[in-house]
Amino acid sequence: MNGFSILRKHSFKNVLPLYESRFFSSTPAEATFETKPFKLHKLENGPSPTVTLSSEDAIKYYKQMQTIRRMETAAGNLYKEKIVRGFCHLYSGQEACAVGMKAMFRDTDSIITAYRAHGWTYLMGVDPFNVLSELTGHKSGSSRGKGGSMHMYAKNFYGGNGIVGAQVPLGTGIALAAKYSGTGGVCFTLYGDGAANQGQVFEAFNIAKLLDIPCVYVCENNGYGMGTSSSRASASVAYYTRGDYIPGIWVDGMDILAVREAARFAIDYCSSGKGPLVLETETYRYSGHSMSDPGTSYRTRDEVQEVRQTRDPITSFKEKIIGANLVNIDELTKIDSEIKAQIDDAVKRAKADTEIPLSELAGDVYSKPLETTIRGVSPFQSLEHMNIGPAVNLR
Amino acid sequence: MAFTISFHKSSVLTSTVKILKRSLNTTRVLANKQMTVRDALNSAMDDEMERDERVFILGEEVAMYDGAYKVSRGLYKKYGEKRVIDTPITEIGFAGIAVGAAMAGLRPICEFMTFNFSLQAIDHVINSAAKTFYMSAGMVNVPIVFRGPNGAAAGVAAQHSQCFGAWYSQCPGLKVISPYSSEDARGLLKAAIRDPDPVVFLENELLYGNQYPITDEVLDKDFVLPIGKAKIERKGDHITFVAHSKGVELALDAAKELSSVGIETEVINLRSLRPLDINTIIQSVVRTNHIISIEQGWPYAGIGSEIAAQIMESEAFYHLDAPVIRVTGADVPMPYTKSLEIAALPQINNIVDAAKKLLGV
């Protein structure tokens, strides 16, 4: 009885502020924002610069971007600890591109990207633990530790490709398959401003236009192909126009809502049989090209700092959604600490995980092996071929 | 320093009766039907396109032109532009698109007008097709066939006269086929299209028009040959010739000539270069104790080199009475000059001479 009255008293005391906070922060189910204007190439109409965002989606996107940021920071640290070997290209700074596109994906849509693939792997359904385990080369990695940083895959996610530009024809082929099979899906085919100059990109453009292949080409322009600034590598830096006969859209790649609207437009456009489309998302990477690049010889620290302070995709989104009262800062702080705990835990487990057994050296060379024995390093070290993975195209 | 082999006299001419019996085998033909290699390839694709909606052809001139070498003749008319796709002359683009389509579940047949142009696209054959299954830990297998004429044609000079057998066979993840006859072409191309892994299918322009006897069994829609199994084209006890594609024709002709002087040759048609049917080779060497590899490709790190190395590392080594010899294309780019072109490619007399030298006769 006594306890009850205390509780009531306590409740009453907090009713007003609680009510106020609910009313002003979470009650608006959605808010409207204006994006930077889209630039259009060979299009009469583009995506809408006026976008509506629900509080539910705001939280979802925030979580996804923050998870990628945390995961990449962890990956960088693991690399510095020499636990991650070889390649490690971080996506920090570019989160809005991936999260914005993914927001519009339907079950039938696919994606293929280049070597900056960790964030996408997570967005396409792989737990950060399995991404980090791939980086540590351990058996819980999404490719059992056999692929490493650039070779992760998931349903509707075709990698992760380490050859600059090679993913562009591949993505075109994935989109061709969607058209051929009548799934109605499109393939988002991502490449950087460096790869944008690859010859095979233009070969793919040409065929995609000839055959009206539903491919969304996304040039993530982060300003640098390795250490060469876009203007030093590209005779034209208007990447959204470089499909020539393929319509294109320039998008502020630091604004997740702009990217989302562009992706919505692109999916509608390509699904309606009009052929391919080019999106340029102008963005920035905070880290060097890879972990071996401090990223300071070809750009200034001030430049990086300025982007962080004025254009960061997460900070700016956070300010936006708090300003519109879609969420309150406490909720975001709570999310931050949940993500930190999740990634910390993933790091711990990815470190502690073990490598696949040596017998898997000869695992999955062929989905239908015709020889049981595979040669090892000498004729005295023969290996037995084994099949472990699901081989999705076996039938 | 000249390479001299001390050839000991082997017992070549000791069993005349046996030899006569063997030579009768070569006259066994008289099958009821003949078919060109071109038609064999065409019918194989037709069968498989009919059987599986996911199978489609793309490449330069494959549709309206009916194929630069007419291998895809009639298929565009029958299956339409969805399934027989003319591409621009942009190999890395269309090969990459073909691989992407295979990753996403289709069964493309990617025709290179000749394999010389596959060099433009080799990154997609090796890095995109062959390695993805392993890199994805067995998730994404790539069911694709890269096919087209390979090796030296006639009078087309250096850039258009190269055998890619050794190049592609070197790469784990690929299966590599090099057919000789119409039966090979039909049975192995059908097998390649049905195979869930990337297959490089090396044809030979000079064999396209050749007719070979073909049985009703081979014409059956369900006829396939096993990839990775060689065929003994001719039985013999004195020496083994192992060859692929056009090399098999040379080997058989050389064997015929040798037979007239009492040397009975076993001719192995490899059919597949990867996997290599080393067991068939070993079993033959164990009986004949002599082996010559024959190919039109270059000697350096070639198919013959691989066979020699595998024999050295096997039981067969102890059965050799003489070193393994390679008869190959000369170690030069292909000249246009007619007389030099002949000299750059193995001829029947080169093989006959090598065999006689090896056998010490």
PDB file of C-alpha atoms in Angstrom, chain A residues 177-276:
ATOM      1  CA  ALA A 177      19.619 -11.828 -65.376  1.00  0.00           C
ATOM      2  CA  ALA A 178      16.849  -9.968 -63.543  1.00  0.00           C
ATOM      3  CA  LYS A 179      15.416  -8.764 -66.818  1.00  0.00           C
ATOM      4  CA  TYR A 180      15.856 -12.148 -68.496  1.00  0.00           C
ATOM      5  CA  SER A 181      14.096 -13.952 -65.665  1.00  0.00           C
ATOM      6  CA  GLY A 182      11.431 -11.277 -65.305  1.00  0.00           C
ATOM      7  CA  THR A 183      11.953 -10.704 -61.597  1.00  0.00           C
ATOM      8  CA  GLY A 184      11.377  -6.966 -61.931  1.00  0.00           C
ATOM      9  CA  GLY A 185      14.530  -6.351 -59.927  1.00  0.00           C
ATOM     10  CA  VAL A 186      17.361  -3.967 -60.631  1.00  0.00           C
ATOM     11  CA  CYS A 187      21.046  -4.231 -59.795  1.00  0.00           C
ATOM     12  CA  PHE A 188      22.850  -1.392 -58.089  1.00  0.00           C
ATOM     13  CA  THR A 189      26.367  -1.457 -59.504  1.00  0.00           C
ATOM     14  CA  LEU A 190      28.773   0.637 -57.476  1.00  0.00           C
ATOM     15  CA  TYR A 191      32.158   1.991 -58.425  1.00  0.00           C
ATOM     16  CA  GLY A 192      34.350   4.862 -57.368  1.00  0.00           C
ATOM     17  CA  ASP A 193      35.522   7.981 -59.119  1.00  0.00           C
ATOM     18  CA  GLY A 194      38.788   6.135 -59.830  1.00  0.00           C
ATOM     19  CA  ALA A 195      37.072   3.182 -61.498  1.00  0.00           C
ATOM     20  CA  ALA A 196      34.860   5.584 -63.437  1.00  0.00           C
ATOM     21  CA  ASN A 197      37.687   5.935 -65.950  1.00  0.00           C
ATOM     22  CA  GLN A 198      38.033   2.200 -66.590  1.00  0.00           C
ATOM     23  CA  GLY A 199      37.330   1.177 -70.167  1.00  0.00           C
ATOM     24  CA  GLN A 200      35.093  -1.694 -69.184  1.00  0.00           C
ATOM     25  CA  VAL A 201      32.740   0.720 -67.457  1.00  0.00           C
ATOM     26  CA  PHE A 202      31.946   2.281 -70.818  1.00  0.00           C
ATOM     27  CA  GLU A 203      31.650  -1.107 -72.504  1.00  0.00           C
ATOM     28  CA  ALA A 204      29.063  -2.045 -69.901  1.00  0.00           C
ATOM     29  CA  PHE A 205      27.220   1.281 -70.290  1.00  0.00           C
ATOM     30  CA  ASN A 206      26.988   0.746 -74.014  1.00  0.00           C
ATOM     31  CA  ILE A 207      25.576  -2.749 -73.799  1.00  0.00           C
ATOM     32  CA  ALA A 208      23.231  -1.837 -70.964  1.00  0.00           C
ATOM     33  CA  LYS A 209      21.762   0.981 -73.013  1.00  0.00           C
ATOM     34  CA  LEU A 210      21.493  -1.139 -76.154  1.00  0.00           C
ATOM     35  CA  LEU A 211      19.631  -3.871 -74.287  1.00  0.00           C
ATOM     36  CA  ASP A 212      17.746  -1.646 -71.794  1.00  0.00           C
ATOM     37  CA  ILE A 213      19.258  -3.491 -68.871  1.00  0.00           C
ATOM     38  CA  PRO A 214      17.813  -2.401 -65.507  1.00  0.00           C
ATOM     39  CA  CYS A 215      21.113  -1.435 -63.962  1.00  0.00           C
ATOM     40  CA  VAL A 216      21.600   1.488 -61.611  1.00  0.00           C
ATOM     41  CA  TYR A 217      25.206   2.595 -61.969  1.00  0.00           C
ATOM     42  CA  VAL A 218      26.314   4.377 -58.850  1.00  0.00           C
ATOM     43  CA  CYS A 219      29.529   6.333 -58.934  1.00  0.00           C
ATOM     44  CA  GLU A 220      30.510   6.956 -55.335  1.00  0.00           C
ATOM     45  CA  ASN A 221      32.693   9.968 -55.858  1.00  0.00           C
ATOM     46  CA  ASN A 222      34.763  10.366 -52.712  1.00  0.00           C
ATOM     47  CA  GLY A 223      37.169  12.713 -54.398  1.00  0.00           C
ATOM     48  CA  TYR A 224      40.166  10.419 -54.658  1.00  0.00           C
ATOM     49  CA  GLY A 225      41.093   7.279 -56.533  1.00  0.00           C
ATOM     50  CA  MET A 226      43.754   6.084 -54.111  1.00  0.00           C
ATOM     51  CA  GLY A 227      45.815   9.272 -53.838  1.00  0.00           C
ATOM     52  CA  THR A 228      44.868  10.838 -57.138  1.00  0.00           C
ATOM     53  CA  SER A 229      42.194  13.473 -56.861  1.00  0.00           C
ATOM     54  CA  SER A 230      39.275  13.107 -59.224  1.00  0.00           C
ATOM     55  CA  SER A 231      40.271  16.163 -61.238  1.00  0.00           C
ATOM     56  CA  ARG A 232      43.740  14.741 -61.804  1.00  0.00           C
ATOM     57  CA  ALA A 233      42.325  11.439 -63.086  1.00  0.00           C
ATOM     58  CA  SER A 234      39.133  12.386 -64.902  1.00  0.00           C
ATOM     59  CA  ALA A 235      38.913  14.720 -67.854  1.00  0.00           C
ATOM     60  CA  SER A 236      35.334  15.307 -66.730  1.00  0.00           C
ATOM     61  CA  VAL A 237      34.431  15.128 -63.054  1.00  0.00           C
ATOM     62  CA  ALA A 238      30.717  15.403 -63.781  1.00  0.00           C
ATOM     63  CA  TYR A 239      30.406  11.665 -63.271  1.00  0.00           C
ATOM     64  CA  TYR A 240      26.619  11.717 -63.513  1.00  0.00           C
ATOM     65  CA  THR A 241      26.949  12.803 -67.143  1.00  0.00           C
ATOM     66  CA  ARG A 242      29.560  10.292 -68.128  1.00  0.00           C
ATOM     67  CA  GLY A 243      27.075   7.680 -69.214  1.00  0.00           C
ATOM     68  CA  ASP A 244      26.641  10.065 -72.160  1.00  0.00           C
ATOM     69  CA  TYR A 245      23.434   8.581 -73.635  1.00  0.00           C
ATOM     70  CA  ILE A 246      22.446   7.211 -70.204  1.00  0.00           C
ATOM     71  CA  PRO A 247      20.540   9.697 -68.041  1.00  0.00           C
ATOM     72  CA  GLY A 248      22.199  10.631 -64.795  1.00  0.00           C
ATOM     73  CA  ILE A 249      21.595  12.310 -61.467  1.00  0.00           C
ATOM     74  CA  TRP A 250      23.992  14.068 -59.132  1.00  0.00           C
ATOM     75  CA  VAL A 251      23.176  13.452 -55.506  1.00  0.00           C
ATOM     76  CA  ASP A 252      24.555  14.861 -52.288  1.00  0.00           C
ATOM     77  CA  GLY A 253      26.081  11.639 -51.029  1.00  0.00           C
ATOM     78  CA  MET A 254      26.495  13.033 -47.525  1.00  0.00           C
ATOM     79  CA  ASP A 255      22.712  13.320 -47.152  1.00  0.00           C
ATOM     80  CA  ILE A 256      21.105   9.962 -46.641  1.00  0.00           C
ATOM     81  CA  LEU A 257      17.683  11.360 -47.498  1.00  0.00           C
ATOM     82  CA  ALA A 258      18.882  12.674 -50.837  1.00  0.00           C
ATOM     83  CA  VAL A 259      20.444   9.311 -51.629  1.00  0.00           C
ATOM     84  CA  ARG A 260      17.255   7.553 -50.606  1.00  0.00           C
ATOM     85  CA  GLU A 261      15.142   9.703 -52.894  1.00  0.00           C
ATOM     86  CA  ALA A 262      17.555   9.174 -55.756  1.00  0.00           C
ATOM     87  CA  ALA A 263      17.454   5.416 -55.175  1.00  0.00           C
ATOM     88  CA  ARG A 264      13.654   5.494 -55.138  1.00  0.00           C
ATOM     89  CA  PHE A 265      13.677   7.347 -58.442  1.00  0.00           C
ATOM     90  CA  ALA A 266      16.303   5.005 -59.924  1.00  0.00           C
ATOM     91  CA  ILE A 267      14.400   1.870 -58.998  1.00  0.00           C
ATOM     92  CA  ASP A 268      11.191   3.262 -60.513  1.00  0.00           C
ATOM     93  CA  TYR A 269      13.021   4.369 -63.619  1.00  0.00           C
ATOM     94  CA  CYS A 270      14.938   1.158 -64.259  1.00  0.00           C
ATOM     95  CA  SER A 271      12.050  -1.142 -63.326  1.00  0.00           C
ATOM     96  CA  SER A 272       9.802   0.554 -65.831  1.00  0.00           C
ATOM     97  CA  GLY A 273      11.839  -0.690 -68.779  1.00  0.00           C
ATOM     98  CA  LYS A 274      13.668   2.552 -69.530  1.00  0.00           C
ATOM     99  CA  GLY A 275      17.089   0.966 -69.289  1.00  0.00           C
ATOM    100  CA  PRO A 276      20.010   1.983 -67.096  1.00  0.00           C
TER     101      PRO A 276
END
